[in-house]
């Protein structure tokens, strides 16, 4: 038997009909008192003061434009500042309210005096055994930290953080005021999107090359095979196995105190420890938990176990996971440490976000940049984020896209050519034209260091005569340059588009032609100022285009290309392959035409063939034959359908005539054969259709059509065969029997047709069962109470139907619930149903385990409508329930409050054991082994008492509740009765399964019964007789013992021996 069954709580099962019913008080008072606890009030007060104090400063800083290449371009975050005389407890509450793990300490002049992090609080305060309320920040902070100026090079600042091992670096402005704090992990997360896009591009290239390799087989060159292999090895990148040192992670048990865990962190130089229970990992405890869950709430680290404040069931990563994937996993999960597991399921190490960031930067640093004076290799990696952000978001027109991100995933053998590749690659450029000798893009390298408005950009427009022109325009030269270039290209054609335009005061004049272009949404946008010209260039570059399609038109007409000699519209027809090719060639010739003279090809000098005259005006000759065949086929199908329906009606009419006469044979219909009627009608129709088509067609066309009717005649013959088969079927019917009047018929036994009628009835029901109806499950409101779901039946559809995803308004949320929130809809937080399902399954396993070991489970739900749910769950799990207000002290002072509750002893099969009545009368009150609270906000006192007695708790946590109040939170909507019924039913079914497994184990002898210490054996008649005999023997006088005289006494008679 396990040790947990030796305690009195776990051996004697449940209370005897124990329902903890307390006086009903007004819930409005308790609700208002419990919802606003002391830490929440302090946090709200601090947030209000900080928002008022830093409102103007934040607005001023957001409007500043960061100079490129500086620390300010890395977007340092706003720093949290406090004074040196602040206590550690107050600082921890401030950090918990602002969700920060690094704080700057300022003096009376608001100058930086020190810095401290969550790691310092865990190592220097909790690990050293110092109380947080008795020590100030000035005693544990790092004084005079290294700082960076806003105009400092970003590369120098990042290089300093990597060399010194810093994660945070304060940033000062030119006035020595605090401008922010730089977090290298956040900087890397922002730049990691560049890395992921580079990976996706390399992935596509690798897939394409692999497809080519599989198609060519072994005949491809050796260089292609080497490139594919190098790309595969580079795409995989370094894995977590490369950063592991072989040192196993630090582990503690669930009963280890926070003080001991912090001391182990300090001793092993780590910020996280794994929590074990019975050889399995049940949670993780970090330095951030020390600040947010221990110091901030005011718990005593020496008396608080890590199981109360740990993060249960952490995520794991395999050893073969790439560093990039691990960083993305940690960023999406909002945690800083990640345990690593091998293929056998063993924990081999633990990595933190700082170690993975440094490993990635080291990988980038090993790559060649092609420039010896550019500093570390990650310089372009960081600056690429800034350039890309400006070109896409700020709209400054920059088209410089450094290739730092692409070089991260390129093979090693291609690094030798990096010196020939231009560093500024536009989105529309090709990798094959990036060499130094490439004439097509030489202007890009010449203007690499110029601002975007000084870089020329191409504009293409079409003249009224159909000639296409291309011009290069620099935005800084203004709109006048574009107008002059258009006028010079149009020449004498400028009058067709409204005359020459004028440029006055930086705007397009009212007279002359107008300029327009199409934006990314397909709308026509006019160009009237220099800013419009710059925006057109920026929009084209952001859409990865190398030119702007310009429309030069009359301002009184829509922006379409004008023509000198408008032609009448040609009727639209279906394009044939020949016309499609001809049209494609025309478009290519129009795009390639320019004002420069070009050499004409031989194919253009050849005379065009004379077009064939059309038989029908507007319809090509090649469409006449297919159209005639399709029309003929449609008419034949319609006629055949009509004939088949007519024959069926005729057969039915003749059958009715046969039934009305005495003796009529079906042979009367043989005079006129249906096949002859069908054939005559079809021949008549064929003759009429031929006459109808003969008028507009030529003789040659008629010959062509007549030669193609062999397939149609074959279809008519097939129809005639089908008609004969129908006639044979009708003739085979026994319709020649003599007609017998009803009065002369013999009475039939009604029981003969019962079986046939029953089969017909079932067939009709089966055929018409789904006609005009919808089969759907019927909703029963009380089904969740009468038949609650089991843990295996937890689905996202069930949780969605129970409204488990609806949270509270965004103004009422608790920041600790951020990991459980999916998004915001109409000002309301939406809870992630995947998180709800995972935490509900975990809580069900806990309930099942407690029930299996004979523990006592208490279900609590004190809101209106939750009484039926808690009663049903308690009855399934064989536990206790509470649906009235909790009486304070029922656990800490249960001997006085619960003295009237009955207790009974049960064996391993849940059978009552007699003989313990006298002993159980004075036995102390039982305490639950697990408490399930469906509304934690109204039961904070109960949860506090459970925490003082180390009783694990399960609670339904809404977006306005604090998940640290309970041991196992279930993020869900606590205001929905249906959601509460689903959760209570699932946990009750889990307890029922645990009880069933325990009883089955008891029958096989796996679990035995032992009395707890102090209870002794049960009192029976035999034991009473044995005790009476023992008492009687104890009362009897002992017989005197006779002493034998010593022979030596005679020698000394004077001695009274």
mmCIF file of C-alpha atoms in Angstrom, residues 214-378:
data_model
loop_
_atom_site.group_PDB
_atom_site.id
_atom_site.type_symbol
_atom_site.label_atom_id
_atom_site.label_comp_id
_atom_site.label_asym_id
_atom_site.label_seq_id
_atom_site.Cartn_x
_atom_site.Cartn_y
_atom_site.Cartn_z
ATOM 1 C CA UNK A 214 14.453 13.693 -59.133
ATOM 2 C CA UNK A 215 13.368 14.307 -62.731
ATOM 3 C CA UNK A 216 16.865 14.290 -64.196
ATOM 4 C CA UNK A 217 18.002 11.305 -62.135
ATOM 5 C CA UNK A 218 21.734 10.723 -62.116
ATOM 6 C CA UNK A 219 22.352 12.660 -65.330
ATOM 7 C CA UNK A 220 22.576 16.110 -63.730
ATOM 8 C CA UNK A 221 25.986 17.764 -63.241
ATOM 9 C CA UNK A 222 27.965 17.234 -60.065
ATOM 10 C CA UNK A 223 27.709 20.939 -59.212
ATOM 11 C CA UNK A 224 23.900 20.693 -58.911
ATOM 12 C CA UNK A 225 24.175 17.734 -56.548
ATOM 13 C CA UNK A 226 26.730 19.544 -54.390
ATOM 14 C CA UNK A 227 24.555 22.670 -54.276
ATOM 15 C CA UNK A 228 21.473 20.724 -53.191
ATOM 16 C CA UNK A 229 23.396 18.929 -50.452
ATOM 17 C CA UNK A 230 24.964 22.157 -49.219
ATOM 18 C CA UNK A 231 21.558 23.827 -49.190
ATOM 19 C CA UNK A 232 20.055 20.943 -47.213
ATOM 20 C CA UNK A 233 22.800 21.089 -44.582
ATOM 21 C CA UNK A 234 22.566 24.871 -44.330
ATOM 22 C CA UNK A 235 18.757 24.908 -44.110
ATOM 23 C CA UNK A 236 18.752 22.550 -41.166
ATOM 24 C CA UNK A 237 20.942 25.013 -39.254
ATOM 25 C CA UNK A 238 22.339 24.450 -35.774
ATOM 26 C CA UNK A 239 20.130 22.413 -33.459
ATOM 27 C CA UNK A 240 19.667 22.478 -29.709
ATOM 28 C CA UNK A 241 22.105 19.605 -29.383
ATOM 29 C CA UNK A 242 24.920 21.942 -30.464
ATOM 30 C CA UNK A 243 24.318 24.347 -27.554
ATOM 31 C CA UNK A 244 23.929 21.742 -24.797
ATOM 32 C CA UNK A 245 26.910 21.410 -22.463
ATOM 33 C CA UNK A 246 26.093 17.929 -21.204
ATOM 34 C CA UNK A 247 25.273 19.180 -17.694
ATOM 35 C CA UNK A 248 21.851 17.874 -16.573
ATOM 36 C CA UNK A 249 19.294 20.463 -15.445
ATOM 37 C CA UNK A 250 18.808 21.257 -11.780
ATOM 38 C CA UNK A 251 15.815 19.461 -10.294
ATOM 39 C CA UNK A 252 13.851 19.804 -7.054
ATOM 40 C CA UNK A 253 10.902 17.967 -5.535
ATOM 41 C CA UNK A 254 7.386 19.272 -5.112
ATOM 42 C CA UNK A 255 7.981 19.792 -1.381
ATOM 43 C CA UNK A 256 11.129 21.867 -1.812
ATOM 44 C CA UNK A 257 10.732 25.385 -0.481
ATOM 45 C CA UNK A 258 11.197 28.435 -2.634
ATOM 46 C CA UNK A 259 14.188 29.484 -0.535
ATOM 47 C CA UNK A 260 15.971 26.186 -1.189
ATOM 48 C CA UNK A 261 15.128 26.333 -4.899
ATOM 49 C CA UNK A 262 16.525 29.879 -5.189
ATOM 50 C CA UNK A 263 19.687 28.787 -3.393
ATOM 51 C CA UNK A 264 20.081 25.951 -5.916
ATOM 52 C CA UNK A 265 19.637 28.426 -8.771
ATOM 53 C CA UNK A 266 22.362 30.628 -7.349
ATOM 54 C CA UNK A 267 24.668 27.685 -6.767
ATOM 55 C CA UNK A 268 24.240 26.240 -10.276
ATOM 56 C CA UNK A 269 24.181 29.643 -12.040
ATOM 57 C CA UNK A 270 20.793 29.030 -13.657
ATOM 58 C CA UNK A 271 17.490 30.864 -13.640
ATOM 59 C CA UNK A 272 15.199 27.817 -13.767
ATOM 60 C CA UNK A 273 14.831 24.452 -12.041
ATOM 61 C CA UNK A 274 12.630 21.504 -12.932
ATOM 62 C CA UNK A 275 10.135 20.169 -10.392
ATOM 63 C CA UNK A 276 9.855 16.387 -10.066
ATOM 64 C CA UNK A 277 7.156 14.260 -8.476
ATOM 65 C CA UNK A 278 7.656 10.540 -8.387
ATOM 66 C CA UNK A 279 10.363 10.571 -11.046
ATOM 67 C CA UNK A 280 8.353 12.569 -13.604
ATOM 68 C CA UNK A 281 8.597 16.270 -14.446
ATOM 69 C CA UNK A 282 5.511 18.102 -13.210
ATOM 70 C CA UNK A 283 6.551 21.726 -13.543
ATOM 71 C CA UNK A 284 9.248 24.364 -13.906
ATOM 72 C CA UNK A 285 10.192 27.123 -11.464
ATOM 73 C CA UNK A 286 12.094 30.208 -12.650
ATOM 74 C CA UNK A 287 13.425 33.433 -11.196
ATOM 75 C CA UNK A 288 10.517 35.247 -12.780
ATOM 76 C CA UNK A 289 8.130 33.085 -10.715
ATOM 77 C CA UNK A 290 10.053 34.111 -7.601
ATOM 78 C CA UNK A 291 9.236 37.763 -8.245
ATOM 79 C CA UNK A 292 5.693 37.473 -9.597
ATOM 80 C CA UNK A 293 4.321 34.616 -7.483
ATOM 81 C CA UNK A 294 6.315 34.716 -4.246
ATOM 82 C CA UNK A 295 7.690 38.164 -3.381
ATOM 83 C CA UNK A 296 4.893 40.228 -4.940
ATOM 84 C CA UNK A 297 2.001 38.397 -3.178
ATOM 85 C CA UNK A 298 3.940 38.509 0.101
ATOM 86 C CA UNK A 299 4.500 34.762 0.576
ATOM 87 C CA UNK A 300 7.219 33.442 2.837
ATOM 88 C CA UNK A 301 9.859 31.703 0.686
ATOM 89 C CA UNK A 302 10.933 29.420 3.540
ATOM 90 C CA UNK A 303 7.398 28.079 4.130
ATOM 91 C CA UNK A 304 6.105 28.104 0.544
ATOM 92 C CA UNK A 305 6.720 25.003 -1.543
ATOM 93 C CA UNK A 306 7.497 25.272 -5.231
ATOM 94 C CA UNK A 307 4.438 23.215 -6.189
ATOM 95 C CA UNK A 308 2.239 26.192 -5.309
ATOM 96 C CA UNK A 309 4.068 28.760 -7.435
ATOM 97 C CA UNK A 310 5.577 26.704 -10.252
ATOM 98 C CA UNK A 311 4.423 26.589 -13.856
ATOM 99 C CA UNK A 312 2.912 23.106 -14.224
ATOM 100 C CA UNK A 313 3.496 20.842 -17.221
ATOM 101 C CA UNK A 314 6.085 22.871 -19.163
ATOM 102 C CA UNK A 315 6.740 22.450 -22.860
ATOM 103 C CA UNK A 316 9.668 20.328 -24.041
ATOM 104 C CA UNK A 317 11.777 20.456 -27.167
ATOM 105 C CA UNK A 318 13.573 17.585 -28.941
ATOM 106 C CA UNK A 319 17.300 17.669 -29.417
ATOM 107 C CA UNK A 320 17.010 17.863 -33.203
ATOM 108 C CA UNK A 321 14.897 21.046 -33.120
ATOM 109 C CA UNK A 322 16.598 23.997 -34.752
ATOM 110 C CA UNK A 323 17.559 27.031 -32.706
ATOM 111 C CA UNK A 324 15.320 29.233 -34.826
ATOM 112 C CA UNK A 325 12.290 26.996 -34.185
ATOM 113 C CA UNK A 326 13.059 26.911 -30.468
ATOM 114 C CA UNK A 327 13.255 30.706 -30.303
ATOM 115 C CA UNK A 328 9.956 31.005 -32.126
ATOM 116 C CA UNK A 329 8.401 28.459 -29.752
ATOM 117 C CA UNK A 330 9.625 30.382 -26.711
ATOM 118 C CA UNK A 331 8.488 33.704 -28.156
ATOM 119 C CA UNK A 332 4.986 32.421 -28.919
ATOM 120 C CA UNK A 333 4.691 30.706 -25.528
ATOM 121 C CA UNK A 334 6.000 33.739 -23.564
ATOM 122 C CA UNK A 335 8.597 31.821 -21.543
ATOM 123 C CA UNK A 336 12.371 32.175 -21.202
ATOM 124 C CA UNK A 337 13.522 28.596 -20.482
ATOM 125 C CA UNK A 338 12.964 25.393 -22.446
ATOM 126 C CA UNK A 339 13.827 21.840 -21.289
ATOM 127 C CA UNK A 340 15.404 19.595 -23.935
ATOM 128 C CA UNK A 341 14.454 15.918 -24.272
ATOM 129 C CA UNK A 342 16.189 13.141 -26.180
ATOM 130 C CA UNK A 343 14.589 10.378 -28.246
ATOM 131 C CA UNK A 344 14.197 8.133 -25.185
ATOM 132 C CA UNK A 345 12.121 10.755 -23.354
ATOM 133 C CA UNK A 346 14.894 11.741 -20.931
ATOM 134 C CA UNK A 347 15.618 15.345 -19.965
ATOM 135 C CA UNK A 348 19.202 16.023 -21.069
ATOM 136 C CA UNK A 349 19.447 19.762 -20.507
ATOM 137 C CA UNK A 350 17.801 23.141 -20.482
ATOM 138 C CA UNK A 351 18.337 26.192 -22.656
ATOM 139 C CA UNK A 352 17.345 29.783 -22.061
ATOM 140 C CA UNK A 353 16.513 32.494 -24.532
ATOM 141 C CA UNK A 354 19.798 34.338 -23.966
ATOM 142 C CA UNK A 355 21.894 31.258 -24.741
ATOM 143 C CA UNK A 356 19.976 30.599 -27.973
ATOM 144 C CA UNK A 357 20.252 34.245 -29.006
ATOM 145 C CA UNK A 358 24.017 34.240 -28.514
ATOM 146 C CA UNK A 359 24.303 30.941 -30.410
ATOM 147 C CA UNK A 360 22.422 32.394 -33.374
ATOM 148 C CA UNK A 361 24.511 35.559 -33.361
ATOM 149 C CA UNK A 362 27.641 33.432 -33.275
ATOM 150 C CA UNK A 363 26.355 31.567 -36.321
ATOM 151 C CA UNK A 364 25.760 34.847 -38.136
ATOM 152 C CA UNK A 365 29.204 36.087 -37.099
ATOM 153 C CA UNK A 366 30.888 33.054 -38.677
ATOM 154 C CA UNK A 367 29.446 33.932 -42.079
ATOM 155 C CA UNK A 368 31.556 36.034 -44.420
ATOM 156 C CA UNK A 369 30.191 39.465 -45.209
ATOM 157 C CA UNK A 370 32.438 40.305 -48.111
ATOM 158 C CA UNK A 371 33.505 43.582 -46.484
ATOM 159 C CA UNK A 372 36.397 43.730 -44.083
ATOM 160 C CA UNK A 373 35.497 47.130 -42.616
ATOM 161 C CA UNK A 374 31.813 46.476 -41.907
ATOM 162 C CA UNK A 375 32.252 45.271 -38.303
ATOM 163 C CA UNK A 376 30.631 42.098 -37.020
ATOM 164 C CA UNK A 377 28.712 39.947 -39.478
ATOM 165 C CA UNK A 378 25.355 40.650 -37.846
#
